[in-house]
PDB file of C-alpha atoms in Angstrom:
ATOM      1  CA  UNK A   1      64.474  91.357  95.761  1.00 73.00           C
ATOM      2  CA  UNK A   2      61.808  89.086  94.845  1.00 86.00           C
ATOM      3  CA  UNK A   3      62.732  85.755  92.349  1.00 81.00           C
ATOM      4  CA  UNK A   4      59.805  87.068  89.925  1.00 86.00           C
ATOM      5  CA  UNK A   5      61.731  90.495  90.157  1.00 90.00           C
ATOM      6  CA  UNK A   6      65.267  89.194  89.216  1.00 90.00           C
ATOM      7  CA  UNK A   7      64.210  86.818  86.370  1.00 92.00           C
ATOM      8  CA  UNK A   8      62.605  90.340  84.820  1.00 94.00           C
ATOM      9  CA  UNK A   9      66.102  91.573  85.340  1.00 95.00           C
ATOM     10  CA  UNK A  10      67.833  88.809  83.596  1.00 94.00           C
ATOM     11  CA  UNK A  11      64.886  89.082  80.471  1.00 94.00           C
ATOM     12  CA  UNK A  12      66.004  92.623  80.122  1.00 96.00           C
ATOM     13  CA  UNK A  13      69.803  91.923  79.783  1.00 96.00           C
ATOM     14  CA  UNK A  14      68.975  89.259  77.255  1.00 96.00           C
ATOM     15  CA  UNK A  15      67.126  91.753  75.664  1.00 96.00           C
ATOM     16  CA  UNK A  16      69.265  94.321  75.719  1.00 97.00           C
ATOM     17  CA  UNK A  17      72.000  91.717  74.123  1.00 97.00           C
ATOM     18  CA  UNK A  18      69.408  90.857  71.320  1.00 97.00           C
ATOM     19  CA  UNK A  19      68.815  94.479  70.739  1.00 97.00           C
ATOM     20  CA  UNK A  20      72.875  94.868  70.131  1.00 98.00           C
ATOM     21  CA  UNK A  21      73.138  91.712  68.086  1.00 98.00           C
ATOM     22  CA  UNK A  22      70.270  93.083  65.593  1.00 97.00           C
ATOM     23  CA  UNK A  23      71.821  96.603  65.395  1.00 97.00           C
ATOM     24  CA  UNK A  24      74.918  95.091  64.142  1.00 97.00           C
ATOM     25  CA  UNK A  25      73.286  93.659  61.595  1.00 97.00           C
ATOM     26  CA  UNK A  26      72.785  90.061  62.710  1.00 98.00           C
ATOM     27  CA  UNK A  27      69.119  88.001  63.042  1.00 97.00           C
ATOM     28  CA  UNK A  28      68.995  87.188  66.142  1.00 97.00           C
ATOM     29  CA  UNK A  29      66.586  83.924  67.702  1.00 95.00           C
ATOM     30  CA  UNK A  30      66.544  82.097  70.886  1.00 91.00           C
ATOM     31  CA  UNK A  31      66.811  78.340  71.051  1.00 88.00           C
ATOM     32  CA  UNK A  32      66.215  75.121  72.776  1.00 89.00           C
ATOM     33  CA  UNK A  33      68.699  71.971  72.539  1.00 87.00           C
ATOM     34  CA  UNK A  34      66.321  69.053  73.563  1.00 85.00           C
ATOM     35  CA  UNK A  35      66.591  66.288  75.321  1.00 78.00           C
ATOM     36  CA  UNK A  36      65.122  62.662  75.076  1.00 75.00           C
ATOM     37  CA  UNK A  37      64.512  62.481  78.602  1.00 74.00           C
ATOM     38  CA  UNK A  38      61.005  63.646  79.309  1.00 74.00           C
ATOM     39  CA  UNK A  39      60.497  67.118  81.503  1.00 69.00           C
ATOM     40  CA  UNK A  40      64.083  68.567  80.597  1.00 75.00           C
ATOM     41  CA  UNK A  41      65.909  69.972  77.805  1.00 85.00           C
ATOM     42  CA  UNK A  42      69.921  69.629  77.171  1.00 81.00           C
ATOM     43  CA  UNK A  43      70.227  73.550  77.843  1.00 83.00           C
ATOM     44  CA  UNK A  44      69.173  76.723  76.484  1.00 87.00           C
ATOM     45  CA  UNK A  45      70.972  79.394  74.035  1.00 88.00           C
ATOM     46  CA  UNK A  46      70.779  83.175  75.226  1.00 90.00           C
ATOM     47  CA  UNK A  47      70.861  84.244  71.290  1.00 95.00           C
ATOM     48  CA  UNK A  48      71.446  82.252  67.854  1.00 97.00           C
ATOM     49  CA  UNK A  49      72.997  85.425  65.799  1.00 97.00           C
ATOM     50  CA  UNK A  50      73.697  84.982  61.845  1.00 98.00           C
ATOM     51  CA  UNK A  51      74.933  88.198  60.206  1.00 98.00           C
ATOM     52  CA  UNK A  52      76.040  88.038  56.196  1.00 98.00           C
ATOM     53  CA  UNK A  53      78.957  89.291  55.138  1.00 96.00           C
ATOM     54  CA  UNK A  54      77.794  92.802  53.047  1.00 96.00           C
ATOM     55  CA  UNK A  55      74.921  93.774  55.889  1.00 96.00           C
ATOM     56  CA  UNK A  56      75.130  97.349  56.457  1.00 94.00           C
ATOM     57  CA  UNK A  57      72.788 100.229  57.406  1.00 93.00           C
ATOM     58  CA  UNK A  58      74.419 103.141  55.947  1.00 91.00           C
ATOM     59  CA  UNK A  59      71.665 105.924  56.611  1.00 92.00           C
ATOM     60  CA  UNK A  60      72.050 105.431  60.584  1.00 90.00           C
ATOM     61  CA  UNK A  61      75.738 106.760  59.751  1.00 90.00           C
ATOM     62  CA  UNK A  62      76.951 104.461  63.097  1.00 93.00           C
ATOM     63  CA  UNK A  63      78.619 100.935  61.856  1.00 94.00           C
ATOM     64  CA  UNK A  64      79.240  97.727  63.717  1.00 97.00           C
ATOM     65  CA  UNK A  65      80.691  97.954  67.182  1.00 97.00           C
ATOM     66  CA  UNK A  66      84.427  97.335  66.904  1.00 96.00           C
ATOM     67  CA  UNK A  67      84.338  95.118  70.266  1.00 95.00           C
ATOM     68  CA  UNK A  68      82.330  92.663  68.508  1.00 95.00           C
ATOM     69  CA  UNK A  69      84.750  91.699  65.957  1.00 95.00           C
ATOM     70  CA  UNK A  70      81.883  91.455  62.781  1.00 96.00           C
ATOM     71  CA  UNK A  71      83.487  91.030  59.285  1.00 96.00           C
ATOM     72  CA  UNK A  72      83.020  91.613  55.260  1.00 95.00           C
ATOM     73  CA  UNK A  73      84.400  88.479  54.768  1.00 96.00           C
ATOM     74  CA  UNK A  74      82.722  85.586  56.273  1.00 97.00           C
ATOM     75  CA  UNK A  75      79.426  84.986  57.155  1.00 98.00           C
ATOM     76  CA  UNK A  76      79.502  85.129  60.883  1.00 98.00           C
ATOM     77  CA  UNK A  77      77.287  82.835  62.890  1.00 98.00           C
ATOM     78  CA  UNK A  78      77.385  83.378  66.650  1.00 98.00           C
ATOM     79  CA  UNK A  79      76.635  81.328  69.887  1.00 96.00           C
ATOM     80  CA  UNK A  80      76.097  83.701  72.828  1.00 95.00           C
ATOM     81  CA  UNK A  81      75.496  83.327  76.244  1.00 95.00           C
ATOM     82  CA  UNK A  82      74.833  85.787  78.567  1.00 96.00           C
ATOM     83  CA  UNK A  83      75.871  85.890  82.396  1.00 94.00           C
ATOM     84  CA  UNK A  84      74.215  87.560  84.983  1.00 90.00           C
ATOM     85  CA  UNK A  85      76.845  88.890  88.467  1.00 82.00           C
ATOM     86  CA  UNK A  86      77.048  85.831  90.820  1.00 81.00           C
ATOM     87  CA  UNK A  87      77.541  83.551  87.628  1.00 86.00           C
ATOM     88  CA  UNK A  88      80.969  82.444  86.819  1.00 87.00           C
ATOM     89  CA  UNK A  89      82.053  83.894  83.384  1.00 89.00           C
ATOM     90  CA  UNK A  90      82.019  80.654  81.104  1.00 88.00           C
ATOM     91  CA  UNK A  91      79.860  78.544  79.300  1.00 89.00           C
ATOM     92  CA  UNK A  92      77.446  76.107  80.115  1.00 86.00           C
ATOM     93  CA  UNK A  93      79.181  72.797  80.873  1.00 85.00           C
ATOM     94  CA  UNK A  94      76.694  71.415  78.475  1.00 83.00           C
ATOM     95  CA  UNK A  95      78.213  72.973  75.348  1.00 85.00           C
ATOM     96  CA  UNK A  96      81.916  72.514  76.887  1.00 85.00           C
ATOM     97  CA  UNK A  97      81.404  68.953  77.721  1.00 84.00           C
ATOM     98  CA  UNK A  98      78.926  67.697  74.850  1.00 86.00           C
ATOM     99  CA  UNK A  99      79.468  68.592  71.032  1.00 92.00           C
ATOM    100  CA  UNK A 100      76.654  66.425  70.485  1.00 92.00           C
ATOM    101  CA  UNK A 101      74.325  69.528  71.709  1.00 92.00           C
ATOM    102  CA  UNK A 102      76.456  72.254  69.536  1.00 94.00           C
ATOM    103  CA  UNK A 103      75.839  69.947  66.544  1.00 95.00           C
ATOM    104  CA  UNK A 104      72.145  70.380  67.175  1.00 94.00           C
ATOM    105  CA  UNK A 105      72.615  73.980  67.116  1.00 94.00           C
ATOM    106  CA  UNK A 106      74.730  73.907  64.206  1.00 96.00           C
ATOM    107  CA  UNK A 107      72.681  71.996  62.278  1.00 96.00           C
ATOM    108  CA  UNK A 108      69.581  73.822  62.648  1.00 95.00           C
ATOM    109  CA  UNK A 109      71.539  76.705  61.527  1.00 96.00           C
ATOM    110  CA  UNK A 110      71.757  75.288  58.099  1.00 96.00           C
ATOM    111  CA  UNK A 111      75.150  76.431  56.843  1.00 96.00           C
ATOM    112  CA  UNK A 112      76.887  73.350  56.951  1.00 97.00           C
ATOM    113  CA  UNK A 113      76.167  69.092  55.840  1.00 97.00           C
ATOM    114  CA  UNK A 114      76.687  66.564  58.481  1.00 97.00           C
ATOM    115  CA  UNK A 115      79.996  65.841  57.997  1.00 97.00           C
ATOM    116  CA  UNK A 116      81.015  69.373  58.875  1.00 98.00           C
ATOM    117  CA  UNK A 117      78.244  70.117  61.642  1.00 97.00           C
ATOM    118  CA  UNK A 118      80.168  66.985  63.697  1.00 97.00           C
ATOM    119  CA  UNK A 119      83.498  68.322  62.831  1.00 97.00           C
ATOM    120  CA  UNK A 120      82.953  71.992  63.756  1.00 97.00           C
ATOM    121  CA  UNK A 121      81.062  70.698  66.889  1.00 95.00           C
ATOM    122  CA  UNK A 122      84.142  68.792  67.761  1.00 94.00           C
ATOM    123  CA  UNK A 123      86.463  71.111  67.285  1.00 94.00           C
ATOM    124  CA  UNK A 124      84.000  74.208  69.751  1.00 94.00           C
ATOM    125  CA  UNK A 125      83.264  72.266  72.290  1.00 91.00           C
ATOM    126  CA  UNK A 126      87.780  71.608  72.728  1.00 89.00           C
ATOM    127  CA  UNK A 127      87.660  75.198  72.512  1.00 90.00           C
ATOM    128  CA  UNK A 128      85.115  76.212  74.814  1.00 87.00           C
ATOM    129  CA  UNK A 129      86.800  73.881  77.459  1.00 78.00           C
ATOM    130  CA  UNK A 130      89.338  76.139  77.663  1.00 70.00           C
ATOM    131  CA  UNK A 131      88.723  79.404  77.897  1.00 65.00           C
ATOM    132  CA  UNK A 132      89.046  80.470  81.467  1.00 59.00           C
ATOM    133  CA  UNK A 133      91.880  83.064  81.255  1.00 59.00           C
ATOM    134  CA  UNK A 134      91.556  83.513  77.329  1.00 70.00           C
ATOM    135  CA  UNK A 135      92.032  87.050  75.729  1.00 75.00           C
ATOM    136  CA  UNK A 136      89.918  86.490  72.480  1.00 85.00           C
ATOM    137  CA  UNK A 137      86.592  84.222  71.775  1.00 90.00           C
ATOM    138  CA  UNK A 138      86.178  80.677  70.525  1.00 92.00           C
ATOM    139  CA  UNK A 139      86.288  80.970  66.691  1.00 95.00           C
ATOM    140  CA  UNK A 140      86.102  77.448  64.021  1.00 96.00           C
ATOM    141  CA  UNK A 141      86.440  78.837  60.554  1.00 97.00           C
ATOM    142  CA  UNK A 142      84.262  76.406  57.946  1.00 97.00           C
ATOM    143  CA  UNK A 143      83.375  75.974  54.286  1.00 96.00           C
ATOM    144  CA  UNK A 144      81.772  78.593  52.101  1.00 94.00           C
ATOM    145  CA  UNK A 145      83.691  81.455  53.991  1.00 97.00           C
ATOM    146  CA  UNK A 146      81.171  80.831  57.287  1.00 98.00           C
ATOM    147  CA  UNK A 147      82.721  81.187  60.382  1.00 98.00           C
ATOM    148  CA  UNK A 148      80.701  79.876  64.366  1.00 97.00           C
ATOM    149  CA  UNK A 149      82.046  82.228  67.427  1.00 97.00           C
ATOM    150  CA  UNK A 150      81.089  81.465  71.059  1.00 95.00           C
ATOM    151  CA  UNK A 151      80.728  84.481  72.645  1.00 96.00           C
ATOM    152  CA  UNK A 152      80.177  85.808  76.372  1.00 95.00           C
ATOM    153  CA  UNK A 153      77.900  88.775  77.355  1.00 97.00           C
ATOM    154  CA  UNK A 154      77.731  90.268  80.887  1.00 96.00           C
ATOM    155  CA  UNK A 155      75.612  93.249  81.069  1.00 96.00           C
ATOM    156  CA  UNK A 156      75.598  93.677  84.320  1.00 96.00           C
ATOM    157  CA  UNK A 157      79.895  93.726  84.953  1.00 94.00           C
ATOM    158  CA  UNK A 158      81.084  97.044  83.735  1.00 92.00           C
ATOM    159  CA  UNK A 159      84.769  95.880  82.518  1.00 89.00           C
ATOM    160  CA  UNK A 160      87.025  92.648  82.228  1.00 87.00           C
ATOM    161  CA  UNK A 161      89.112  91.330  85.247  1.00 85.00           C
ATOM    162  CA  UNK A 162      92.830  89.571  83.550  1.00 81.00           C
ATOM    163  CA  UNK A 163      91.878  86.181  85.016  1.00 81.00           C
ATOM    164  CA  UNK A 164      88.250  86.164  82.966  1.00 85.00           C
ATOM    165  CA  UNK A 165      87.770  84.613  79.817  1.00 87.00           C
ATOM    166  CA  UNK A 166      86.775  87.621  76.933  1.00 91.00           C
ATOM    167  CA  UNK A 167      83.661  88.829  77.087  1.00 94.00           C
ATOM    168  CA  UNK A 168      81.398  91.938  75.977  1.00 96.00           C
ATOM    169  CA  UNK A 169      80.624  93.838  78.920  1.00 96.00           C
ATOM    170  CA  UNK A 170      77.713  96.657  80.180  1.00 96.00           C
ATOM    171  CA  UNK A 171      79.509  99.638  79.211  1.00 96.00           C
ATOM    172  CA  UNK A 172      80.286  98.350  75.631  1.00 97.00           C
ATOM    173  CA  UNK A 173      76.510  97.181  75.282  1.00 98.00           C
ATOM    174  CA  UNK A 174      75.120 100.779  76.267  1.00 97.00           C
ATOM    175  CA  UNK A 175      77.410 102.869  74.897  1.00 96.00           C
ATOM    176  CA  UNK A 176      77.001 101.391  71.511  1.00 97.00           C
ATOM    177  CA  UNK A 177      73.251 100.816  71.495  1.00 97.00           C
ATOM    178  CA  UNK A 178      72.752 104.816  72.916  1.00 96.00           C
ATOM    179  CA  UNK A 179      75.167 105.496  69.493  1.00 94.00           C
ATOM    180  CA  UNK A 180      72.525 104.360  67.583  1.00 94.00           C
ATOM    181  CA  UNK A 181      69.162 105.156  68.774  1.00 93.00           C
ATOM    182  CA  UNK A 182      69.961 108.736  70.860  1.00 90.00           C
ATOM    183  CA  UNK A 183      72.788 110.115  68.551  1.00 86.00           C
ATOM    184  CA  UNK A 184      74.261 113.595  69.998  1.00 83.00           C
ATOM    185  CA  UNK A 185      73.341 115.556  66.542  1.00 83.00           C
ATOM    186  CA  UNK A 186      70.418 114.857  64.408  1.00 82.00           C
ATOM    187  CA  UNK A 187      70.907 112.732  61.277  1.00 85.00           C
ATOM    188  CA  UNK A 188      70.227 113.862  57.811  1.00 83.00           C
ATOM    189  CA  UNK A 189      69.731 109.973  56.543  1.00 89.00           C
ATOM    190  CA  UNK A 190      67.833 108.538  58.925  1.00 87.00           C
ATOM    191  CA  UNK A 191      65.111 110.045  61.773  1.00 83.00           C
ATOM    192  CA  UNK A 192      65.560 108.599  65.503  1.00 82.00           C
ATOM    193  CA  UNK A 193      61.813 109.706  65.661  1.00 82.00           C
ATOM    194  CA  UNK A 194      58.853 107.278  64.956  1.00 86.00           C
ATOM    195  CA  UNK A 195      56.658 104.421  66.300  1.00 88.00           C
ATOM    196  CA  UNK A 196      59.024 102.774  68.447  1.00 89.00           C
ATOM    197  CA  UNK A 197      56.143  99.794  69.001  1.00 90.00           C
ATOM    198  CA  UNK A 198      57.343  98.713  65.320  1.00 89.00           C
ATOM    199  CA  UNK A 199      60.323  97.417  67.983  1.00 92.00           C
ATOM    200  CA  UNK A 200      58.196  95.072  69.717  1.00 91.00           C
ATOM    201  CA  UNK A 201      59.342  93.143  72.642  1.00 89.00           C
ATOM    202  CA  UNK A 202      62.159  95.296  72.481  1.00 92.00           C
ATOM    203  CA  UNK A 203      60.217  99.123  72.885  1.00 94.00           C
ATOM    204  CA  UNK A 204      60.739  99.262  76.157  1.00 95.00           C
ATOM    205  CA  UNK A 205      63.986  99.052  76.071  1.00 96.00           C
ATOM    206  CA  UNK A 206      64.459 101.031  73.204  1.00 95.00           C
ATOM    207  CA  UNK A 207      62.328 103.957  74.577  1.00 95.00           C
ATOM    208  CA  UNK A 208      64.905 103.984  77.459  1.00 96.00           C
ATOM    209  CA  UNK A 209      67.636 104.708  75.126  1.00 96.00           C
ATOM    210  CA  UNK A 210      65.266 107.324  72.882  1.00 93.00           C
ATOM    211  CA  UNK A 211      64.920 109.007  76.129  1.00 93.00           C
ATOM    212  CA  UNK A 212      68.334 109.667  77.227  1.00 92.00           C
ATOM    213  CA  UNK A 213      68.231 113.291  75.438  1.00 84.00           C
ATOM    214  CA  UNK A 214      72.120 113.279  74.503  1.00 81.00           C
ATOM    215  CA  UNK A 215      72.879 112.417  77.894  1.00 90.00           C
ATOM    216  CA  UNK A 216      75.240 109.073  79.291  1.00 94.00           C
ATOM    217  CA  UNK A 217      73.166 106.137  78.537  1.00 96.00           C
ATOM    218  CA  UNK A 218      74.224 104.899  82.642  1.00 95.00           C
ATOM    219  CA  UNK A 219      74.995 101.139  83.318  1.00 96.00           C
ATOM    220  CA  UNK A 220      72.065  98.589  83.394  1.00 96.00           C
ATOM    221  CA  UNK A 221      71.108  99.526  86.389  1.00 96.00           C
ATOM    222  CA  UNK A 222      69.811 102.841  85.587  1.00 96.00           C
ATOM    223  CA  UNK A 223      67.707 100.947  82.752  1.00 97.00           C
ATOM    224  CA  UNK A 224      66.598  98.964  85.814  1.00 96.00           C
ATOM    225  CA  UNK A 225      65.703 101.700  87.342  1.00 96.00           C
ATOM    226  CA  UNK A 226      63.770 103.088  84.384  1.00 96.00           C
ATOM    227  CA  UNK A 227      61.934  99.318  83.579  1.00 95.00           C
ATOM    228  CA  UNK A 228      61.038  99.627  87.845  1.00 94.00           C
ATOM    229  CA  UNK A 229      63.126  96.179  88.351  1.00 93.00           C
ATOM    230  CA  UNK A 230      64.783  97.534  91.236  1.00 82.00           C
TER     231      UNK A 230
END
């Protein structure tokens, strides 16, 4: 497999993760934690996800995943990574070994002053260190019922080994983004027919799942298959 070929592969996981993120109801952005050093940047986050507390889509008659833990209560901002196979299942050592670069993300959130950006940074970055066997996520509750979660994605592993920190897996992702867009029985509320370009960068993905015809949406390698990445 050619590099040019895998990096397409790893786009459409991160895709497919920002397509999950925004049918739970969160806005979902990339982002860039820079660095004063010219030619390189401190790293790079997979998906910035905020989701408010009373989001909801009632009309599309599926709710939030279960696996990814939303709630009614807090308003839930999320730091995900996502981990292709041959990657060890943890985060980047620059988030685990500098809260100095979560505070950057944090603050350009907005949800919080300084004072609590540095202590919420702090206090992530202890709990990102150790995670390596963990059964749940990194979660630092703050003021004005807003919560930050670190969260894992692999798309490409197809369940959890005991000795891996938590993480949303392949089968979770597809399953729940086929509930949505290629339900089994037509919906009085809401029509799973239209212009799928008003998806933008994520139609072609989404045309893979509008496809299925109420059959198993596969693993992400049959959406390889379908994209030609393989």
């Amino acid at each position: 497999m050619t590099m040019d070929k895998r990096r397409e592969q790893v786009r459409a996981q991160e895709d497919l993760v920002n397509l999950y993120l925004r049918l739970n109801g969160y806005f979902v952005t990339k982002f860039i934690v820079h660095s004063s050093v010219s030619g390189k940047n401190k790293t790079e986050m997979d998906a910035i996800a905020i989701r408010l507390p009373h989001s909801a889509e009632p009309e599309r008659v599926v709710g939030p995943d279960p696996n990814l833990k939303t709630s009614k209560e807090w308003t839930d901002i999320l730091i995900c990574e996502v981990k292709s196979s041959g990657q060890q299942i943890r985060f980047n050592k620059a988030l685990t070994s500098d809260a100095a670069a979560l505070a950057t993300v944090l603050r350009w959130c907005g949800a919080f002053d300084e004072q609590e950006v540095v202590q919420i940074a702090g206090k992530l970055a202890g709990l990102l260190s150790g995670t390596a066997n963990s059964n749940d996520h990194p979660v630092v509750e703050g003021s004005q019922r807003t919560r930050v979660r670190a969260l894992l994605f692999s798309p490409e592993k197809e369940s959890r080994r005991p000795n891996q920190p938590w993480f949303i897996n392949g089968t979770q992702l597809m399953e729940y983004v086929a509930s949505c867009l290629a339900p089994a029985a037509l919906r009085l509320t809401c029509s799973t027919t239209y212009d799928f370009q008003a998806w933008g960068e994520q139609e072609r993905i989404v045309r893979y799942f509008k496809g299925l015809n109420g059959n198993p949406p596969g693993d992400i390698r049959a959406l390889y298959r379908y994209l030609k990445l393989e």
